[in-house]
Amino acid sequence: MYGIIDADNCYVSAERVFRPDLEHAVVVVLSNNDGCIVARSNEAKALGIKAGTPYYQLAQQFPNTKIAVFSSNYELYGELTGRIVSLIAQEVPAYFRYSIDECFVYLDGMNHLDLKQWGENLHKKIKRYVGMPVSIGLAPNKTLAKMASHFAKKYQGYRHCCMIDSDEKRIKALKLYPIDDVWGIGRRYAAKLQALGITTAYDFAQHHKDWVRLTFNNINIVRTWQELNGEDVVPNEELAKKKSICTSRSFNGMIGDIETLRTHVSNYAARCAEKLRMQNTVASIVGVFLNTNAFREDLPQYWNFQEQRLITPTNHYADREPSP
């Protein structure tokens, strides 16, 4: 059994730890240069505030609304989420930090417990000791666990922990889950699936494996299909030492300023450093690649790659933290 523990509205929740008076207020967090919105409270989302909205447009779009605005504080976010991970480490046989606000856990040997209750108790423990809410998804594989965490976050009735532990629950979840939200699909393949009339995870899972293989010719998409059908096939690559490590993501929307781009690249570099530390290795070369959206034929395209050899190999993303 796998689990994923996801901090709810991570940056906003971290700010609220020291401002409990903002518990039900409209709160947004800005990018490094205070250029645009990178995080929103549920109240801000309900109001219609979009991620990526330029800060100067807030007053224009919501002139009569009181909005609490914070500059991003990544040292604070890293410190608080590090405390969350330290609590998780006390509760599970093994874990893998997937991002600044998400952590996969492996629950082998814990089948004697009521895992649903265990998850609810873990949420309470983290909320009590750190002050930040989390949502927990439990399932027989990582893809379904990610799906379960979505339901735990969306529906209060789950009490912050949703477990998919039967075919009946799995099928019900697949029917409710949009294909473009499935972990491992991505926007490009989601668009192709939607063009084929596949709008939910269930629609996709109902196709034959050979159709998936021939249509996409991509082993990761095939593995996603297998996991949606209950198999556990996504490899636990974090348990094996790698000769190279890469963290890459598609950005959520257009990015037009260098500071927002710098923020994303810094976060990805920090994630690579975490992976290095987990396998007790160091990097001697660091590279950054960037390419624009090839599907925007109305815009000019760009691609570039730069790398730098380090004088002293390291597994930390800040000079103040020397490698052991």
PDB file of C-alpha atoms in Angstrom:
ATOM      1  CA  MET A   1       0.000   0.000   0.000  1.00  0.00           C
ATOM      2  CA  TYR A   2       1.207   3.488  -0.898  1.00  0.00           C
ATOM      3  CA  GLY A   3       0.288   6.886   0.422  1.00  0.00           C
ATOM      4  CA  ILE A   4       0.896  10.457  -0.581  1.00  0.00           C
ATOM      5  CA  ILE A   5       0.769  13.321   1.883  1.00  0.00           C
ATOM      6  CA  ASP A   6       0.113  16.695   0.298  1.00  0.00           C
ATOM      7  CA  ALA A   7       0.202  20.024   2.153  1.00  0.00           C
ATOM      8  CA  ASP A   8      -3.022  21.909   1.406  1.00  0.00           C
ATOM      9  CA  ASN A   9      -2.348  25.240  -0.339  1.00  0.00           C
ATOM     10  CA  CYS A  10       1.200  24.938   0.977  1.00  0.00           C
ATOM     11  CA  TYR A  11       2.469  28.520   0.745  1.00  0.00           C
ATOM     12  CA  VAL A  12      -0.781  30.019   2.011  1.00  0.00           C
ATOM     13  CA  SER A  13      -0.993  27.519   4.875  1.00  0.00           C
ATOM     14  CA  ALA A  14       2.589  28.329   5.876  1.00  0.00           C
ATOM     15  CA  GLU A  15       1.783  32.040   6.056  1.00  0.00           C
ATOM     16  CA  ARG A  16      -1.330  31.318   8.107  1.00  0.00           C
ATOM     17  CA  VAL A  17       0.720  29.476  10.730  1.00  0.00           C
ATOM     18  CA  PHE A  18       1.842  32.904  11.955  1.00  0.00           C
ATOM     19  CA  ARG A  19      -1.386  34.696  11.034  1.00  0.00           C
ATOM     20  CA  PRO A  20      -4.236  32.563  12.390  1.00  0.00           C
ATOM     21  CA  ASP A  21      -6.546  35.564  11.987  1.00  0.00           C
ATOM     22  CA  LEU A  22      -6.411  34.877   8.224  1.00  0.00           C
ATOM     23  CA  GLU A  23      -7.812  31.331   8.564  1.00  0.00           C
ATOM     24  CA  HIS A  24     -10.906  32.051   6.434  1.00  0.00           C
ATOM     25  CA  ALA A  25      -9.663  35.150   4.617  1.00  0.00           C
ATOM     26  CA  VAL A  26      -8.789  35.634   0.957  1.00  0.00           C
ATOM     27  CA  VAL A  27      -5.009  35.104   0.821  1.00  0.00           C
ATOM     28  CA  VAL A  28      -2.543  35.074  -2.068  1.00  0.00           C
ATOM     29  CA  VAL A  29       1.228  34.596  -2.265  1.00  0.00           C
ATOM     30  CA  LEU A  30       3.320  36.302  -4.935  1.00  0.00           C
ATOM     31  CA  SER A  31       6.337  35.182  -6.949  1.00  0.00           C
ATOM     32  CA  ASN A  32       9.922  36.156  -6.071  1.00  0.00           C
ATOM     33  CA  ASN A  33       9.697  39.647  -7.525  1.00  0.00           C
ATOM     34  CA  ASP A  34       6.076  40.140  -6.398  1.00  0.00           C
ATOM     35  CA  GLY A  35       5.108  40.045 -10.054  1.00  0.00           C
ATOM     36  CA  CYS A  36       2.271  37.542 -10.099  1.00  0.00           C
ATOM     37  CA  ILE A  37       0.254  35.148  -7.942  1.00  0.00           C
ATOM     38  CA  VAL A  38       1.753  31.697  -7.379  1.00  0.00           C
ATOM     39  CA  ALA A  39      -0.476  30.439  -4.528  1.00  0.00           C
ATOM     40  CA  ARG A  40      -4.083  31.044  -3.445  1.00  0.00           C
ATOM     41  CA  SER A  41      -6.263  30.130  -0.514  1.00  0.00           C
ATOM     42  CA  ASN A  42      -9.486  28.241  -1.173  1.00  0.00           C
ATOM     43  CA  GLU A  43     -11.319  31.497  -0.572  1.00  0.00           C
ATOM     44  CA  ALA A  44      -9.243  33.201  -3.270  1.00  0.00           C
ATOM     45  CA  LYS A  45      -9.925  30.352  -5.703  1.00  0.00           C
ATOM     46  CA  ALA A  46     -13.660  30.571  -4.997  1.00  0.00           C
ATOM     47  CA  LEU A  47     -13.519  34.296  -5.674  1.00  0.00           C
ATOM     48  CA  GLY A  48     -12.106  33.606  -9.127  1.00  0.00           C
ATOM     49  CA  ILE A  49      -8.508  34.709  -8.606  1.00  0.00           C
ATOM     50  CA  LYS A  50      -6.333  32.792 -11.072  1.00  0.00           C
ATOM     51  CA  ALA A  51      -2.778  31.550 -10.614  1.00  0.00           C
ATOM     52  CA  GLY A  52      -0.407  33.701 -12.632  1.00  0.00           C
ATOM     53  CA  THR A  53      -2.534  36.842 -12.319  1.00  0.00           C
ATOM     54  CA  PRO A  54      -0.230  39.901 -12.262  1.00  0.00           C
ATOM     55  CA  TYR A  55      -0.244  41.566  -8.860  1.00  0.00           C
ATOM     56  CA  TYR A  56      -1.123  44.993 -10.246  1.00  0.00           C
ATOM     57  CA  GLN A  57      -4.337  43.608 -11.734  1.00  0.00           C
ATOM     58  CA  LEU A  58      -5.730  42.429  -8.372  1.00  0.00           C
ATOM     59  CA  ALA A  59      -7.065  45.856  -7.382  1.00  0.00           C
ATOM     60  CA  GLN A  60      -8.551  46.318 -10.853  1.00  0.00           C
ATOM     61  CA  GLN A  61     -10.307  42.949 -10.955  1.00  0.00           C
ATOM     62  CA  PHE A  62     -11.434  42.866  -7.300  1.00  0.00           C
ATOM     63  CA  PRO A  63     -11.763  46.530  -6.274  1.00  0.00           C
ATOM     64  CA  ASN A  64     -13.989  46.042  -3.225  1.00  0.00           C
ATOM     65  CA  THR A  65     -12.419  42.872  -1.838  1.00  0.00           C
ATOM     66  CA  LYS A  66     -10.055  42.650   1.107  1.00  0.00           C
ATOM     67  CA  ILE A  67      -7.157  40.444   0.031  1.00  0.00           C
ATOM     68  CA  ALA A  68      -4.184  39.520   2.216  1.00  0.00           C
ATOM     69  CA  VAL A  69      -1.083  39.538   0.012  1.00  0.00           C
ATOM     70  CA  PHE A  70       2.291  37.991   0.919  1.00  0.00           C
ATOM     71  CA  SER A  71       5.658  37.977  -0.821  1.00  0.00           C
ATOM     72  CA  SER A  72       6.983  34.433  -1.198  1.00  0.00           C
ATOM     73  CA  ASN A  73       9.244  33.218   1.619  1.00  0.00           C
ATOM     74  CA  TYR A  74      10.843  29.971   0.484  1.00  0.00           C
ATOM     75  CA  GLU A  75      13.023  29.593   3.572  1.00  0.00           C
ATOM     76  CA  LEU A  76       9.867  29.565   5.695  1.00  0.00           C
ATOM     77  CA  TYR A  77       8.102  27.110   3.382  1.00  0.00           C
ATOM     78  CA  GLY A  78      11.126  24.830   3.326  1.00  0.00           C
ATOM     79  CA  GLU A  79      11.439  24.920   7.107  1.00  0.00           C
ATOM     80  CA  LEU A  80       7.777  24.101   7.772  1.00  0.00           C
ATOM     81  CA  THR A  81       7.497  21.374   5.145  1.00  0.00           C
ATOM     82  CA  GLY A  82      10.740  19.909   6.495  1.00  0.00           C
ATOM     83  CA  ARG A  83       9.030  19.614   9.883  1.00  0.00           C
ATOM     84  CA  ILE A  84       6.123  17.832   8.210  1.00  0.00           C
ATOM     85  CA  VAL A  85       8.509  15.339   6.587  1.00  0.00           C
ATOM     86  CA  SER A  86      10.245  14.713   9.933  1.00  0.00           C
ATOM     87  CA  LEU A  87       6.872  13.779  11.465  1.00  0.00           C
ATOM     88  CA  ILE A  88       6.058  11.534   8.511  1.00  0.00           C
ATOM     89  CA  ALA A  89       9.417   9.777   8.890  1.00  0.00           C
ATOM     90  CA  GLN A  90       8.430   8.771  12.437  1.00  0.00           C
ATOM     91  CA  GLU A  91       5.259   7.057  11.223  1.00  0.00           C
ATOM     92  CA  VAL A  92       6.230   5.003   8.135  1.00  0.00           C
ATOM     93  CA  PRO A  93       8.779   2.330   7.134  1.00  0.00           C
ATOM     94  CA  ALA A  94       9.976   4.392   4.150  1.00  0.00           C
ATOM     95  CA  TYR A  95       9.165   7.647   2.403  1.00  0.00           C
ATOM     96  CA  PHE A  96      10.156   9.665  -0.647  1.00  0.00           C
ATOM     97  CA  ARG A  97       9.801  13.439  -0.844  1.00  0.00           C
ATOM     98  CA  TYR A  98       8.313  14.123  -4.270  1.00  0.00           C
ATOM     99  CA  SER A  99       8.172  17.944  -4.117  1.00  0.00           C
ATOM    100  CA  ILE A 100       8.250  20.762  -1.567  1.00  0.00           C
ATOM    101  CA  ASP A 101       4.654  19.986  -0.517  1.00  0.00           C
ATOM    102  CA  GLU A 102       4.228  16.281  -1.400  1.00  0.00           C
ATOM    103  CA  CYS A 103       5.691  13.134   0.106  1.00  0.00           C
ATOM    104  CA  PHE A 104       5.120   9.525  -0.974  1.00  0.00           C
ATOM    105  CA  VAL A 105       5.106   6.908   1.787  1.00  0.00           C
ATOM    106  CA  TYR A 106       5.426   3.133   1.652  1.00  0.00           C
ATOM    107  CA  LEU A 107       3.197   1.297   4.098  1.00  0.00           C
ATOM    108  CA  ASP A 108       4.613  -2.226   3.869  1.00  0.00           C
ATOM    109  CA  GLY A 109       4.115  -4.091   7.123  1.00  0.00           C
ATOM    110  CA  MET A 110       1.342  -1.776   8.327  1.00  0.00           C
ATOM    111  CA  ASN A 111      -1.625  -3.844   7.109  1.00  0.00           C
ATOM    112  CA  HIS A 112      -2.483  -4.775  10.685  1.00  0.00           C
ATOM    113  CA  LEU A 113      -3.509  -1.143  11.258  1.00  0.00           C
ATOM    114  CA  ASP A 114      -6.699   0.616  10.286  1.00  0.00           C
ATOM    115  CA  LEU A 115      -4.909   2.694   7.656  1.00  0.00           C
ATOM    116  CA  LYS A 116      -7.808   5.083   7.144  1.00  0.00           C
ATOM    117  CA  GLN A 117      -7.783   5.930  10.844  1.00  0.00           C
ATOM    118  CA  TRP A 118      -3.984   6.066  10.772  1.00  0.00           C
ATOM    119  CA  GLY A 119      -4.160   8.683   8.017  1.00  0.00           C
ATOM    120  CA  GLU A 120      -6.695  10.781   9.906  1.00  0.00           C
ATOM    121  CA  ASN A 121      -4.511  10.631  13.017  1.00  0.00           C
ATOM    122  CA  LEU A 122      -1.433  11.640  11.030  1.00  0.00           C
ATOM    123  CA  HIS A 123      -3.267  14.680   9.682  1.00  0.00           C
ATOM    124  CA  LYS A 124      -4.200  15.686  13.241  1.00  0.00           C
ATOM    125  CA  LYS A 125      -0.618  15.190  14.428  1.00  0.00           C
ATOM    126  CA  ILE A 126       0.837  17.365  11.645  1.00  0.00           C
ATOM    127  CA  LYS A 127      -1.801  20.048  12.206  1.00  0.00           C
ATOM    128  CA  ARG A 128      -1.095  20.053  15.932  1.00  0.00           C
ATOM    129  CA  TYR A 129       2.717  20.169  15.754  1.00  0.00           C
ATOM    130  CA  VAL A 130       3.266  22.211  12.581  1.00  0.00           C
ATOM    131  CA  GLY A 131      -0.009  24.086  12.164  1.00  0.00           C
ATOM    132  CA  MET A 132      -0.494  23.182   8.483  1.00  0.00           C
ATOM    133  CA  PRO A 133      -3.293  20.975   7.103  1.00  0.00           C
ATOM    134  CA  VAL A 134      -2.464  18.049   4.824  1.00  0.00           C
ATOM    135  CA  SER A 135      -4.489  15.711   2.625  1.00  0.00           C
ATOM    136  CA  ILE A 136      -3.605  12.019   2.526  1.00  0.00           C
ATOM    137  CA  GLY A 137      -4.352   9.523  -0.241  1.00  0.00           C
ATOM    138  CA  LEU A 138      -3.893   5.775   0.261  1.00  0.00           C
ATOM    139  CA  ALA A 139      -4.042   3.151  -2.498  1.00  0.00           C
ATOM    140  CA  PRO A 140      -2.315   0.049  -3.904  1.00  0.00           C
ATOM    141  CA  ASN A 141      -0.189   2.161  -6.270  1.00  0.00           C
ATOM    142  CA  LYS A 142       1.128   5.701  -6.614  1.00  0.00           C
ATOM    143  CA  THR A 143      -1.240   6.843  -9.360  1.00  0.00           C
ATOM    144  CA  LEU A 144      -4.339   5.872  -7.402  1.00  0.00           C
ATOM    145  CA  ALA A 145      -2.829   7.343  -4.225  1.00  0.00           C
ATOM    146  CA  LYS A 146      -2.461  10.705  -6.009  1.00  0.00           C
ATOM    147  CA  MET A 147      -6.085  10.413  -7.076  1.00  0.00           C
ATOM    148  CA  ALA A 148      -7.182   9.597  -3.529  1.00  0.00           C
ATOM    149  CA  SER A 149      -5.344  12.645  -2.144  1.00  0.00           C
ATOM    150  CA  HIS A 150      -7.332  14.821  -4.573  1.00  0.00           C
ATOM    151  CA  PHE A 151     -10.608  13.513  -3.127  1.00  0.00           C
ATOM    152  CA  ALA A 152      -9.289  13.892   0.429  1.00  0.00           C
ATOM    153  CA  LYS A 153      -8.583  17.547  -0.296  1.00  0.00           C
ATOM    154  CA  LYS A 154     -11.838  18.238  -2.131  1.00  0.00           C
ATOM    155  CA  TYR A 155     -14.400  16.523   0.105  1.00  0.00           C
ATOM    156  CA  GLN A 156     -14.534  17.246   3.835  1.00  0.00           C
ATOM    157  CA  GLY A 157     -16.322  13.973   4.526  1.00  0.00           C
ATOM    158  CA  TYR A 158     -13.074  12.061   4.101  1.00  0.00           C
ATOM    159  CA  ARG A 159     -11.618  13.915   7.121  1.00  0.00           C
ATOM    160  CA  HIS A 160      -8.388  14.623   5.208  1.00  0.00           C
ATOM    161  CA  CYS A 161      -7.707  10.971   4.319  1.00  0.00           C
ATOM    162  CA  CYS A 162      -9.160   9.006   1.398  1.00  0.00           C
ATOM    163  CA  MET A 163      -8.323   5.347   0.820  1.00  0.00           C
ATOM    164  CA  ILE A 164      -8.953   3.445  -2.424  1.00  0.00           C
ATOM    165  CA  ASP A 165      -8.658  -0.167  -1.321  1.00  0.00           C
ATOM    166  CA  SER A 166     -11.208  -2.046  -3.440  1.00  0.00           C
ATOM    167  CA  ASP A 167     -12.203  -2.337  -7.086  1.00  0.00           C
ATOM    168  CA  GLU A 168     -15.551  -0.759  -6.279  1.00  0.00           C
ATOM    169  CA  LYS A 169     -13.888   2.349  -4.852  1.00  0.00           C
ATOM    170  CA  ARG A 170     -11.347   2.423  -7.671  1.00  0.00           C
ATOM    171  CA  ILE A 171     -13.992   2.383 -10.407  1.00  0.00           C
ATOM    172  CA  LYS A 172     -16.073   5.022  -8.639  1.00  0.00           C
ATOM    173  CA  ALA A 173     -12.999   7.266  -8.325  1.00  0.00           C
ATOM    174  CA  LEU A 174     -12.020   6.773 -11.986  1.00  0.00           C
ATOM    175  CA  LYS A 175     -15.466   7.827 -13.166  1.00  0.00           C
ATOM    176  CA  LEU A 176     -15.243  11.073 -11.183  1.00  0.00           C
ATOM    177  CA  TYR A 177     -11.670  11.945 -12.140  1.00  0.00           C
ATOM    178  CA  PRO A 178     -10.911  14.147 -15.204  1.00  0.00           C
ATOM    179  CA  ILE A 179      -8.339  12.671 -17.558  1.00  0.00           C
ATOM    180  CA  ASP A 180      -6.265  15.869 -17.547  1.00  0.00           C
ATOM    181  CA  ASP A 181      -5.783  15.579 -13.775  1.00  0.00           C
ATOM    182  CA  VAL A 182      -4.362  12.030 -13.882  1.00  0.00           C
ATOM    183  CA  TRP A 183      -0.774  11.866 -12.605  1.00  0.00           C
ATOM    184  CA  GLY A 184       1.539  10.954 -15.480  1.00  0.00           C
ATOM    185  CA  ILE A 185      -0.717  12.050 -18.345  1.00  0.00           C
ATOM    186  CA  GLY A 186       0.365  15.658 -18.899  1.00  0.00           C
ATOM    187  CA  ARG A 187      -1.305  18.357 -20.967  1.00  0.00           C
ATOM    188  CA  ARG A 188      -0.099  17.088 -24.333  1.00  0.00           C
ATOM    189  CA  TYR A 189      -1.467  13.571 -23.928  1.00  0.00           C
ATOM    190  CA  ALA A 190      -4.572  14.819 -22.127  1.00  0.00           C
ATOM    191  CA  ALA A 191      -5.427  16.949 -25.165  1.00  0.00           C
ATOM    192  CA  LYS A 192      -4.973  13.943 -27.448  1.00  0.00           C
ATOM    193  CA  LEU A 193      -7.151  11.748 -25.238  1.00  0.00           C
ATOM    194  CA  GLN A 194      -9.875  14.385 -25.048  1.00  0.00           C
ATOM    195  CA  ALA A 195      -9.806  14.691 -28.835  1.00  0.00           C
ATOM    196  CA  LEU A 196     -10.498  10.937 -28.905  1.00  0.00           C
ATOM    197  CA  GLY A 197     -13.540  11.396 -26.666  1.00  0.00           C
ATOM    198  CA  ILE A 198     -11.812  10.254 -23.459  1.00  0.00           C
ATOM    199  CA  THR A 199     -12.694  12.707 -20.697  1.00  0.00           C
ATOM    200  CA  THR A 200     -12.310  10.678 -17.489  1.00  0.00           C
ATOM    201  CA  ALA A 201      -9.780   8.269 -16.038  1.00  0.00           C
ATOM    202  CA  TYR A 202     -12.439   5.563 -16.339  1.00  0.00           C
ATOM    203  CA  ASP A 203     -12.831   6.154 -20.084  1.00  0.00           C
ATOM    204  CA  PHE A 204      -9.090   5.669 -20.499  1.00  0.00           C
ATOM    205  CA  ALA A 205      -8.891   2.603 -18.246  1.00  0.00           C
ATOM    206  CA  GLN A 206     -11.642   0.869 -20.247  1.00  0.00           C
ATOM    207  CA  HIS A 207      -9.538   0.748 -23.421  1.00  0.00           C
ATOM    208  CA  HIS A 208      -7.404  -2.295 -24.208  1.00  0.00           C
ATOM    209  CA  LYS A 209      -3.731  -2.228 -23.291  1.00  0.00           C
ATOM    210  CA  ASP A 210      -2.738  -2.915 -26.914  1.00  0.00           C
ATOM    211  CA  TRP A 211      -4.732   0.142 -28.029  1.00  0.00           C
ATOM    212  CA  VAL A 212      -2.914   2.300 -25.489  1.00  0.00           C
ATOM    213  CA  ARG A 213       0.468   0.961 -26.598  1.00  0.00           C
ATOM    214  CA  LEU A 214      -0.211   1.442 -30.316  1.00  0.00           C
ATOM    215  CA  THR A 215      -1.870   4.850 -29.931  1.00  0.00           C
ATOM    216  CA  PHE A 216       0.789   6.467 -27.760  1.00  0.00           C
ATOM    217  CA  ASN A 217       3.945   4.356 -28.103  1.00  0.00           C
ATOM    218  CA  ASN A 218       5.000   5.576 -24.660  1.00  0.00           C
ATOM    219  CA  ILE A 219       5.863   3.248 -21.789  1.00  0.00           C
ATOM    220  CA  ASN A 220       4.915   5.824 -19.134  1.00  0.00           C
ATOM    221  CA  ILE A 221       1.396   6.189 -20.566  1.00  0.00           C
ATOM    222  CA  VAL A 222       1.041   2.406 -20.640  1.00  0.00           C
ATOM    223  CA  ARG A 223       2.143   2.229 -16.999  1.00  0.00           C
ATOM    224  CA  THR A 224      -0.379   4.899 -16.077  1.00  0.00           C
ATOM    225  CA  TRP A 225      -3.111   2.831 -17.761  1.00  0.00           C
ATOM    226  CA  GLN A 226      -1.968  -0.254 -15.822  1.00  0.00           C
ATOM    227  CA  GLU A 227      -2.033   1.606 -12.512  1.00  0.00           C
ATOM    228  CA  LEU A 228      -5.516   2.966 -13.197  1.00  0.00           C
ATOM    229  CA  ASN A 229      -6.522  -0.669 -13.606  1.00  0.00           C
ATOM    230  CA  GLY A 230      -5.095  -1.546 -10.204  1.00  0.00           C
ATOM    231  CA  GLU A 231      -1.574  -2.789 -11.019  1.00  0.00           C
ATOM    232  CA  ASP A 232       1.538  -1.519  -9.238  1.00  0.00           C
ATOM    233  CA  VAL A 233       4.051  -0.899 -12.036  1.00  0.00           C
ATOM    234  CA  VAL A 234       5.502   2.614 -11.716  1.00  0.00           C
ATOM    235  CA  PRO A 235       9.088   1.834 -10.630  1.00  0.00           C
ATOM    236  CA  ASN A 236      10.417   3.069  -7.313  1.00  0.00           C
ATOM    237  CA  GLU A 237      13.368   4.709  -9.029  1.00  0.00           C
ATOM    238  CA  GLU A 238      14.213   6.758  -5.978  1.00  0.00           C
ATOM    239  CA  LEU A 239      15.429   3.586  -4.270  1.00  0.00           C
ATOM    240  CA  ALA A 240      18.156   2.994  -6.881  1.00  0.00           C
ATOM    241  CA  LYS A 241      21.216   5.198  -7.308  1.00  0.00           C
ATOM    242  CA  LYS A 242      21.273   7.097 -10.590  1.00  0.00           C
ATOM    243  CA  LYS A 243      24.151   8.430 -12.637  1.00  0.00           C
ATOM    244  CA  SER A 244      22.075  11.448 -13.645  1.00  0.00           C
ATOM    245  CA  ILE A 245      19.052  13.125 -12.057  1.00  0.00           C
ATOM    246  CA  CYS A 246      16.561  15.395 -13.769  1.00  0.00           C
ATOM    247  CA  THR A 247      13.562  17.312 -12.486  1.00  0.00           C
ATOM    248  CA  SER A 248      11.420  18.837 -15.227  1.00  0.00           C
ATOM    249  CA  ARG A 249       7.844  20.040 -15.356  1.00  0.00           C
ATOM    250  CA  SER A 250       5.554  21.871 -17.737  1.00  0.00           C
ATOM    251  CA  PHE A 251       4.615  25.273 -16.388  1.00  0.00           C
ATOM    252  CA  ASN A 252       0.993  25.955 -15.524  1.00  0.00           C
ATOM    253  CA  GLY A 253       0.299  28.643 -18.124  1.00  0.00           C
ATOM    254  CA  MET A 254       2.426  31.237 -19.887  1.00  0.00           C
ATOM    255  CA  ILE A 255       5.380  32.790 -18.049  1.00  0.00           C
ATOM    256  CA  GLY A 256       6.466  36.256 -19.116  1.00  0.00           C
ATOM    257  CA  ASP A 257       9.004  37.426 -16.540  1.00  0.00           C
ATOM    258  CA  ILE A 258      12.437  36.175 -15.573  1.00  0.00           C
ATOM    259  CA  GLU A 259      11.871  36.198 -11.802  1.00  0.00           C
ATOM    260  CA  THR A 260       8.928  33.780 -11.987  1.00  0.00           C
ATOM    261  CA  LEU A 261      11.010  31.540 -14.235  1.00  0.00           C
ATOM    262  CA  ARG A 262      13.903  31.803 -11.786  1.00  0.00           C
ATOM    263  CA  THR A 263      11.594  30.720  -8.953  1.00  0.00           C
ATOM    264  CA  HIS A 264      10.533  27.557 -10.793  1.00  0.00           C
ATOM    265  CA  VAL A 265      14.095  26.651 -11.803  1.00  0.00           C
ATOM    266  CA  SER A 266      15.297  27.174  -8.212  1.00  0.00           C
ATOM    267  CA  ASN A 267      12.598  24.853  -6.891  1.00  0.00           C
ATOM    268  CA  TYR A 268      13.524  22.170  -9.447  1.00  0.00           C
ATOM    269  CA  ALA A 269      17.213  22.488  -8.528  1.00  0.00           C
ATOM    270  CA  ALA A 270      16.301  22.032  -4.861  1.00  0.00           C
ATOM    271  CA  ARG A 271      14.310  18.917  -5.771  1.00  0.00           C
ATOM    272  CA  CYS A 272      17.330  17.443  -7.608  1.00  0.00           C
ATOM    273  CA  ALA A 273      19.468  18.141  -4.543  1.00  0.00           C
ATOM    274  CA  GLU A 274      16.967  16.259  -2.357  1.00  0.00           C
ATOM    275  CA  LYS A 275      17.176  13.242  -4.672  1.00  0.00           C
ATOM    276  CA  LEU A 276      20.977  13.340  -4.519  1.00  0.00           C
ATOM    277  CA  ARG A 277      20.946  13.419  -0.721  1.00  0.00           C
ATOM    278  CA  MET A 278      18.508  10.521  -0.554  1.00  0.00           C
ATOM    279  CA  GLN A 279      20.909   8.275  -2.475  1.00  0.00           C
ATOM    280  CA  ASN A 280      24.019   9.731  -0.754  1.00  0.00           C
ATOM    281  CA  THR A 281      25.613  10.997  -3.958  1.00  0.00           C
ATOM    282  CA  VAL A 282      26.842  14.370  -5.224  1.00  0.00           C
ATOM    283  CA  ALA A 283      26.718  16.177  -8.565  1.00  0.00           C
ATOM    284  CA  SER A 284      29.779  17.372 -10.478  1.00  0.00           C
ATOM    285  CA  ILE A 285      27.846  18.967 -13.366  1.00  0.00           C
ATOM    286  CA  VAL A 286      24.638  21.029 -13.211  1.00  0.00           C
ATOM    287  CA  GLY A 287      22.609  21.765 -16.340  1.00  0.00           C
ATOM    288  CA  VAL A 288      19.465  23.722 -17.133  1.00  0.00           C
ATOM    289  CA  PHE A 289      17.344  23.285 -20.249  1.00  0.00           C
ATOM    290  CA  LEU A 290      14.358  25.287 -21.419  1.00  0.00           C
ATOM    291  CA  ASN A 291      11.996  25.016 -24.346  1.00  0.00           C
ATOM    292  CA  THR A 292       8.813  26.884 -25.258  1.00  0.00           C
ATOM    293  CA  ASN A 293       5.403  25.457 -26.081  1.00  0.00           C
ATOM    294  CA  ALA A 294       5.734  23.736 -29.459  1.00  0.00           C
ATOM    295  CA  PHE A 295       1.953  23.604 -29.774  1.00  0.00           C
ATOM    296  CA  ARG A 296       1.707  27.407 -29.926  1.00  0.00           C
ATOM    297  CA  GLU A 297       2.299  27.744 -33.649  1.00  0.00           C
ATOM    298  CA  ASP A 298       1.290  31.399 -33.434  1.00  0.00           C
ATOM    299  CA  LEU A 299       4.389  32.208 -31.361  1.00  0.00           C
ATOM    300  CA  PRO A 300       8.128  32.000 -32.109  1.00  0.00           C
ATOM    301  CA  GLN A 301       9.833  28.995 -30.533  1.00  0.00           C
ATOM    302  CA  TYR A 302      12.981  28.823 -28.399  1.00  0.00           C
ATOM    303  CA  TRP A 303      15.221  26.099 -26.958  1.00  0.00           C
ATOM    304  CA  ASN A 304      18.456  26.262 -25.018  1.00  0.00           C
ATOM    305  CA  PHE A 305      20.672  24.245 -22.700  1.00  0.00           C
ATOM    306  CA  GLN A 306      23.552  25.323 -20.475  1.00  0.00           C
ATOM    307  CA  GLU A 307      25.680  23.315 -18.076  1.00  0.00           C
ATOM    308  CA  GLN A 308      28.322  24.160 -15.497  1.00  0.00           C
ATOM    309  CA  ARG A 309      30.979  21.874 -14.003  1.00  0.00           C
ATOM    310  CA  LEU A 310      31.302  22.338 -10.232  1.00  0.00           C
ATOM    311  CA  ILE A 311      34.758  22.751  -8.704  1.00  0.00           C
ATOM    312  CA  THR A 312      33.546  20.882  -5.622  1.00  0.00           C
ATOM    313  CA  PRO A 313      30.808  18.268  -6.230  1.00  0.00           C
ATOM    314  CA  THR A 314      27.820  18.844  -3.957  1.00  0.00           C
ATOM    315  CA  ASN A 315      24.294  17.682  -3.160  1.00  0.00           C
ATOM    316  CA  HIS A 316      23.052  20.969  -1.706  1.00  0.00           C
ATOM    317  CA  TYR A 317      21.434  23.882  -3.486  1.00  0.00           C
ATOM    318  CA  ALA A 318      22.883  26.555  -1.151  1.00  0.00           C
ATOM    319  CA  ASP A 319      26.544  27.242  -0.452  1.00  0.00           C
ATOM    320  CA  ARG A 320      25.745  27.627   3.242  1.00  0.00           C
ATOM    321  CA  GLU A 321      25.017  23.864   3.406  1.00  0.00           C
ATOM    322  CA  PRO A 322      28.297  22.039   2.576  1.00  0.00           C
ATOM    323  CA  SER A 323      28.188  18.432   1.481  1.00  0.00           C
ATOM    324  CA  PRO A 324      29.135  15.847   4.101  1.00  0.00           C
TER     325      PRO A 324
END
